[in-house]
Structures are given as structure tokens and as C-alpha cells.
XYZ file of C-alpha atoms in Angstrom:
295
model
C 0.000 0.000 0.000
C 1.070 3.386 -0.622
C 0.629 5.646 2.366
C -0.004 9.018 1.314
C -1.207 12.069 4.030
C -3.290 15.298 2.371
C -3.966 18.452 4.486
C -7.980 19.034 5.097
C -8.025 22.872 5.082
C -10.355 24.551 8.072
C -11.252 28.156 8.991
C -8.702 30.618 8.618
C -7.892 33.632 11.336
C -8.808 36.751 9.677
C -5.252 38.060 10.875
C -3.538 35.338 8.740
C -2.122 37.044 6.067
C -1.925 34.196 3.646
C -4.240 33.854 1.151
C -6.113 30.528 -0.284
C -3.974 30.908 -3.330
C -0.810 31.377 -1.638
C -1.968 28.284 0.496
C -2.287 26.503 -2.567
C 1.125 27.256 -3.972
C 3.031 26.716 -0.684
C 1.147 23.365 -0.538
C 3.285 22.416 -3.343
C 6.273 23.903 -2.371
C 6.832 22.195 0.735
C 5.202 18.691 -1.034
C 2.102 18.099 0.050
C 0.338 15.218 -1.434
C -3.097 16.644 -1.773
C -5.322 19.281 -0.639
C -8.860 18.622 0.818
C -12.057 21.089 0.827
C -15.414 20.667 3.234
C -18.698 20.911 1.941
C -19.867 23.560 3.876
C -21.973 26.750 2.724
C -21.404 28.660 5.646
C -18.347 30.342 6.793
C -15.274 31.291 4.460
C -13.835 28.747 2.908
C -14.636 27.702 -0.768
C -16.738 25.662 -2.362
C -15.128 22.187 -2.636
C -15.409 22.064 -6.511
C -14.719 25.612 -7.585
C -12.087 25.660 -4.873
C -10.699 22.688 -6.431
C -10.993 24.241 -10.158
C -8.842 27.509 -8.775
C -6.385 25.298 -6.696
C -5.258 23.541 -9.951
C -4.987 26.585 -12.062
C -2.226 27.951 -9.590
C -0.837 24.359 -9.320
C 1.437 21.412 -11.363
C 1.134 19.061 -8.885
C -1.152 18.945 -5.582
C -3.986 16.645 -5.977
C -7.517 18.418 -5.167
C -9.743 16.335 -3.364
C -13.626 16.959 -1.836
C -13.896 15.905 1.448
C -16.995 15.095 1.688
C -19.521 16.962 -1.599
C -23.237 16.016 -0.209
C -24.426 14.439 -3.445
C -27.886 14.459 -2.854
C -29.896 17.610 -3.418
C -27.086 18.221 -6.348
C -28.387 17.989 -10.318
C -25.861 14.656 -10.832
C -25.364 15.424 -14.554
C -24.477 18.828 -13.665
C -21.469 17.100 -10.853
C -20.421 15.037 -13.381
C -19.834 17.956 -16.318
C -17.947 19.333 -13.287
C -16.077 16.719 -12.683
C -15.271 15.974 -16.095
C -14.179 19.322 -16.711
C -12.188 19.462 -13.762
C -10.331 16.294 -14.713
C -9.436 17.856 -18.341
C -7.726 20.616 -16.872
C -5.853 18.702 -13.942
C -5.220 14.997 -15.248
C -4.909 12.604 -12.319
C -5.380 15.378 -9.650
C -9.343 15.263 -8.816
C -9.790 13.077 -6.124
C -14.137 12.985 -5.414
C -15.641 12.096 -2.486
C -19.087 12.343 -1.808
C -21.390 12.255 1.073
C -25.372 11.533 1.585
C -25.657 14.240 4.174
C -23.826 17.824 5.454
C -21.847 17.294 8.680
C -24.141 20.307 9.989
C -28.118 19.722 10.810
C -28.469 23.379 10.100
C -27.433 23.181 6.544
C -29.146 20.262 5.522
C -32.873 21.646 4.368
C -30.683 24.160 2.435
C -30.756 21.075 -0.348
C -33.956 19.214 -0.270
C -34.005 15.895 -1.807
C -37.174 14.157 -3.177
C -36.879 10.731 -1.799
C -34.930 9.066 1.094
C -31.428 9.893 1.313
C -30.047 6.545 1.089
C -32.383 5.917 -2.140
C -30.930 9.677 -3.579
C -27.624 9.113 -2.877
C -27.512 5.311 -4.888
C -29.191 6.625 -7.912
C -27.353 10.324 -8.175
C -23.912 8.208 -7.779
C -24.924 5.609 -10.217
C -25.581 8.607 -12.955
C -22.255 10.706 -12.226
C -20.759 7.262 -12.604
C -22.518 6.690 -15.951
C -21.926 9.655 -17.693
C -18.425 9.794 -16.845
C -17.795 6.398 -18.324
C -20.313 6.474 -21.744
C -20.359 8.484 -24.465
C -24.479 8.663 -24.901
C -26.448 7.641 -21.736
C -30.035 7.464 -21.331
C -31.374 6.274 -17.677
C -34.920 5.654 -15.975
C -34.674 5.930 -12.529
C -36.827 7.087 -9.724
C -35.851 10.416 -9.428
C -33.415 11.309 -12.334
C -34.586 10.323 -16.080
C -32.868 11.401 -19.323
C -32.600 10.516 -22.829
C -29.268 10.650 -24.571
C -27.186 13.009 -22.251
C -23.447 13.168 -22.799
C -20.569 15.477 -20.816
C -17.328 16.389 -22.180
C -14.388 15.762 -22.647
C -14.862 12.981 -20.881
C -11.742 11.729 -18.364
C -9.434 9.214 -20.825
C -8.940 7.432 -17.702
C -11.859 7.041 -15.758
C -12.025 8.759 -12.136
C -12.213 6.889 -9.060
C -15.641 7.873 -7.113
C -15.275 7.763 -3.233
C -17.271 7.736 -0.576
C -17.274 8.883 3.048
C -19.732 7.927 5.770
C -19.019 5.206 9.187
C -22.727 3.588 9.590
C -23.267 0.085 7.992
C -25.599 0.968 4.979
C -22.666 3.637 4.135
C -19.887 1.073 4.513
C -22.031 -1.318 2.164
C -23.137 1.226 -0.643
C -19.205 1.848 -0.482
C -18.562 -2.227 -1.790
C -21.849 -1.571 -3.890
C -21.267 1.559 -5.753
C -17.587 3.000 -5.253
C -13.856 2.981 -5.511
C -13.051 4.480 -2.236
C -13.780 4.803 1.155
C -12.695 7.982 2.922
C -13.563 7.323 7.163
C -13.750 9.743 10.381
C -14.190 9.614 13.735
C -13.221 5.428 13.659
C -10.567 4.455 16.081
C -7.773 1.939 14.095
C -9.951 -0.906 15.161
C -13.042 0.044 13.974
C -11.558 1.250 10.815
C -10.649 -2.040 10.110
C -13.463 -3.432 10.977
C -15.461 -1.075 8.598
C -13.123 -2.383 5.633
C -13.860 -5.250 6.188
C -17.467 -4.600 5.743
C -16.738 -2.725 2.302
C -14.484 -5.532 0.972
C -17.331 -8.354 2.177
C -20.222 -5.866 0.434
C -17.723 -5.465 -2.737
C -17.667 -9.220 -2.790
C -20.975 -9.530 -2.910
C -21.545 -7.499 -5.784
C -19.295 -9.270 -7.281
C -16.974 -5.783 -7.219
C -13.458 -5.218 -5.377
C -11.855 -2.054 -4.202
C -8.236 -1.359 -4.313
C -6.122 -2.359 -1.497
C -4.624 1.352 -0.910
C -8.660 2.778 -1.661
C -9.252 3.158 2.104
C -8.432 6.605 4.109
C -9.114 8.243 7.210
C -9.711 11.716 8.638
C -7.719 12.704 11.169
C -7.952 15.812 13.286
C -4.824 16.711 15.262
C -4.662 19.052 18.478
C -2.071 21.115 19.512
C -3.571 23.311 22.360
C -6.362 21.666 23.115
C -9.552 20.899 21.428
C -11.997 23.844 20.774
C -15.195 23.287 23.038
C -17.396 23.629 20.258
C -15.728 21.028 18.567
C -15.162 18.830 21.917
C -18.540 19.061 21.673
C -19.553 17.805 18.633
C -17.448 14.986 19.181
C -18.845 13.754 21.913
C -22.293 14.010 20.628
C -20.797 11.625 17.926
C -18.893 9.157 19.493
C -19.745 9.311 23.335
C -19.045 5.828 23.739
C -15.143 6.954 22.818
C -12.599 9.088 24.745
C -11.558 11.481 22.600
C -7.724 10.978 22.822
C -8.396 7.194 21.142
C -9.500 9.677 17.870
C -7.812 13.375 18.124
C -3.900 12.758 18.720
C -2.325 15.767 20.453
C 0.807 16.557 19.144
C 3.079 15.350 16.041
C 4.226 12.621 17.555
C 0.649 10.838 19.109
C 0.039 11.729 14.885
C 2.466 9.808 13.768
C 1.640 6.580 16.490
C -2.165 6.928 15.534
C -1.184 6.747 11.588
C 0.916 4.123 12.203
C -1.624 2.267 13.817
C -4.326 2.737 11.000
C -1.793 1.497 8.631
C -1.632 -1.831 10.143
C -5.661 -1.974 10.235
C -5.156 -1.207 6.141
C -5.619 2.243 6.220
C -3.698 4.137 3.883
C -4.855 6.956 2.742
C -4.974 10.411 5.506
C -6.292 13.818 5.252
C -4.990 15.935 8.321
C -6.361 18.865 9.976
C -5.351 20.938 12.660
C -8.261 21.298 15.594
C -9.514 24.843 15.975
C -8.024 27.583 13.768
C -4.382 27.865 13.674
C -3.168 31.419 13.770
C -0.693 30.864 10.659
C -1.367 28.161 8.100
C 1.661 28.505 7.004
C 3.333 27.543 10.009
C 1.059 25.193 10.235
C 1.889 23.388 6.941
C 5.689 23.806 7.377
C 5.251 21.527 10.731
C 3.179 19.044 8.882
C 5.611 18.930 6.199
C 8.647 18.188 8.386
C 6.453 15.988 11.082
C 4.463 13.719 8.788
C 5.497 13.485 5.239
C 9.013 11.135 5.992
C 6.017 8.522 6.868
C 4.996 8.215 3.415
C 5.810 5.314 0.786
């Protein structure tokens, strides 16, 4: 497996003087692997697919990923002209991951669906999917029907469609539908427990997913944990301490990584807890703390 670690970028402080494009650009300076944008309307940070789209035009390198787009209450034939697009202009540097539901209750009725989530999510996947792969598609579905849609150009090499989510009917539509499973909030264990669930669901579907397809989200503390997001962690894991999932410092990073790795985790996107008062700094510690553990 190849172990690779991306940087999840968070809120910024409004005295950092660095802007998203410098980010971007110092990203590849210092060798980042790849660069990961929330779904998340509020706040300041940018939308995870135009982000992505300005990211590569200042970039040769960094690979753009979306950590986690909600793909239900999206038009799917519009994600995947996105997508293809996106994948013309950076060639093996759009890394999709999608979601059934925003990490915040508040923003979800901000994209109404018009059928279960679960139900949505299979059928919106199944037509990114499509279109990405055919030259002429026509579907029947229960809530998306066309005749003879095409996007272009169309990716020469066909994009790898992850998917985030920890419940069991997430882990399964993962081995169903996907190429990639990107976790949070799992301790080593249970993240290898939950592949194991994908590659048994794969199985059955008569599907596999690539040995290095499986990553984890990892949020790393420094000064402590933010209350508000103490808080939110406990609310989703109570039955965890929360030093089994946030690592405090570099080196409790580095163990915890370690320890995914041999539970067949491979794949990391890293972000610092709260709002760090220099991203910069930030990534020039992450560069010299965690990138020697890649292969």
C-alpha cells in the first residue's frame, strides 16, 4: 500500500495574512500530497469544486480532493460535467468524495431531496458514474430520467468515485457503488473493521476495491480541542474518549497513523483542531512531522 497524508483545510484567522492561493502554492512547495475542501456553505472557505478548479490553475502538482460533496440535493449530470471538466484541466489530480448528508443539521434543508437519502444518494452516484464512463447515456430511474445526455471531454482514464460515511448501509453502498472509502471519527480498530465490511459488500456485488482505496480523517490538536468542537465529538462518538481519535501533538500523529496502517488504512487527510493562527506555520510543521512517513 502506498501511504499518502493530504492536508484538510479549516477556517482561517482573519489576521492570517496568507491567502487561499498562496496556500495553494506553498502546498506544493513544501510537497504536500493533496489538498482537501469541506462541503460547507457557511463560513469562508470555498466551495469544494470551484475551490478545487482555482487550486489547480495555480498548481502542477497537488492533488484536489472533496472531502466530503453532499451528493444528494445536487443535479448529478451537472457534478459530473464538473467533474469531467475538472479532470481535463488537472489529469490525475481530482480526487471525489461524496457524502449523503452535510456534517451540519443546520445546513441540511438548504438542499432538499425528493426521496430518502439513502435511495438519492444510490441513484445520483450511479448517474455521475454513468456519464463519466459512456459516451451517450439514457437512464430511468426514480428520481433522475434522461434521454441521450453526454458530458465532455470525458476523463481518458476514468475517475475513481469515493465515498465517506461510518454507519453500515454507508460502509455497504461503499462495496456496492464505489472505488473508495474515505472514514472519520473510527478508532484503528473500527476502521478495520469497517473495511472489512466494504471488501465483504464489494464481494458480494461481485466488485473489489483497491487495497490502498481506504483513508481516514484525522484531526490533530495542539492546544487543546476547541469546546465547540469537543462538543460535537462527543455528541458523535460518546461511547469513545476522545484521545483514542484526536492525537495531540506530532508525535501521538504519527503513532495513531501508524496504527491505522496496520488496520489497512492508507490513505490520511490531516487537519489541525480549531483555527491555527498561521497556516503557514502550520503546513511547514506538517511537512517536516508527517510526510518522511509516506511510501
Amino acid at each position: 500500500m502506498k501511504l499518502r497524508i493530504g492536508v484538510g483545510l479549516g477556517p482561517r484567522d482573519p489576521a492570517d495574512p496568507a491567502s487561499f492561493g498562496e496556500l495553494v502554492q506553498y502546498m506544493e512547495q513544501v510537497g504536500v500530497d493533496s489538498l482537501w475542501l469541506p462541503d460547507l456553505v457557511g463560513g469562508d472557505l470555498p466551495d469544494p469544486l470551484v475551490g478545487i478548479g482555482y487550486a489547480a490553475g495555480r498548481t502542477r502538482r497537488l492533488k484536489l480532493g472533496s472531502g466530503v460533496t453532499v451528493l444528494p440535493g445536487r443535479n448529478p449530470v451537472a457534478v459530473a460535467k464538473e467533474l469531467a471538466t475538472l479532470a481535463a484541466l488537472a489529469p490525475g489530480r481530482i480526487l471525489p468524495v461524496f457524502g449523503v448528508r452535510h456534517a451540519t443539521a443546520r445546513e441540511r434543508p438548504l438542499f432538499p431531496i425528493p426521496g430518502p437519502r439513502g435511495e438519492v444518494m444510490d441513484e445520483a452516484l450511479t448517474v455521475v458514474r454513468l456519464l463519466l464512463e459512456n459516451e451517450d447515456v439514457s437512464f430511468e430511474g426514480k428520481y433522475h430520467r434522461f434521454e441521450h445526455a453526454r458530458v465532455g471531454p470525458r476523463p481518458t482514464r476514468p475517475l475513481d468515485l469515493w465515498l465517506g460515511g461510518s454507519g453500515p448501509q454507508s460502509l455497504r453502498r461503499v462495496g456496492r457503488l464505489a472505488d473508495g472509502w474515505l472514514g472519520a471519527a473510527l478508532t484503528p480498530d473500527e476502521a478495520g473493521a469497517a473495511r472489512r465490511t466494504i471488501e465483504a459488500a464489494a464481494a458480494e456485488a461481485g466488485r473489489t476495491v483497491d487495497d490502498d482505496h481506504y483513508g481516514m480523517s484525522l484531526v490533530v490538536a495542539f492546544d487543546g480541542m476547541p469546546s465547540r468542537e469537543f462538543g460535537a465529538l462527543r455528541r458523535q462518538r460518546p461511547d469513545v474518549h476522545a484521545a483514542e481519535l484526536v492525537p495531540t501533538g506530532w508525535a501521538a500523529a504519527r503513532e495513531l497513523i501508524a496504527r491505522y496502517a496496520d488496520a489497512g488504512v492508507s490513505k490520511f487527510v490531516i487537519r489541525p483542531a480549531g483555527t491555527p493562527r498561521s497556516w503557514t506555520a502550520f503546513l511547514t510543521e506538517f511537512a517536516a512531522e508527517l510526510l518522511p512517513l509516506e511510501t
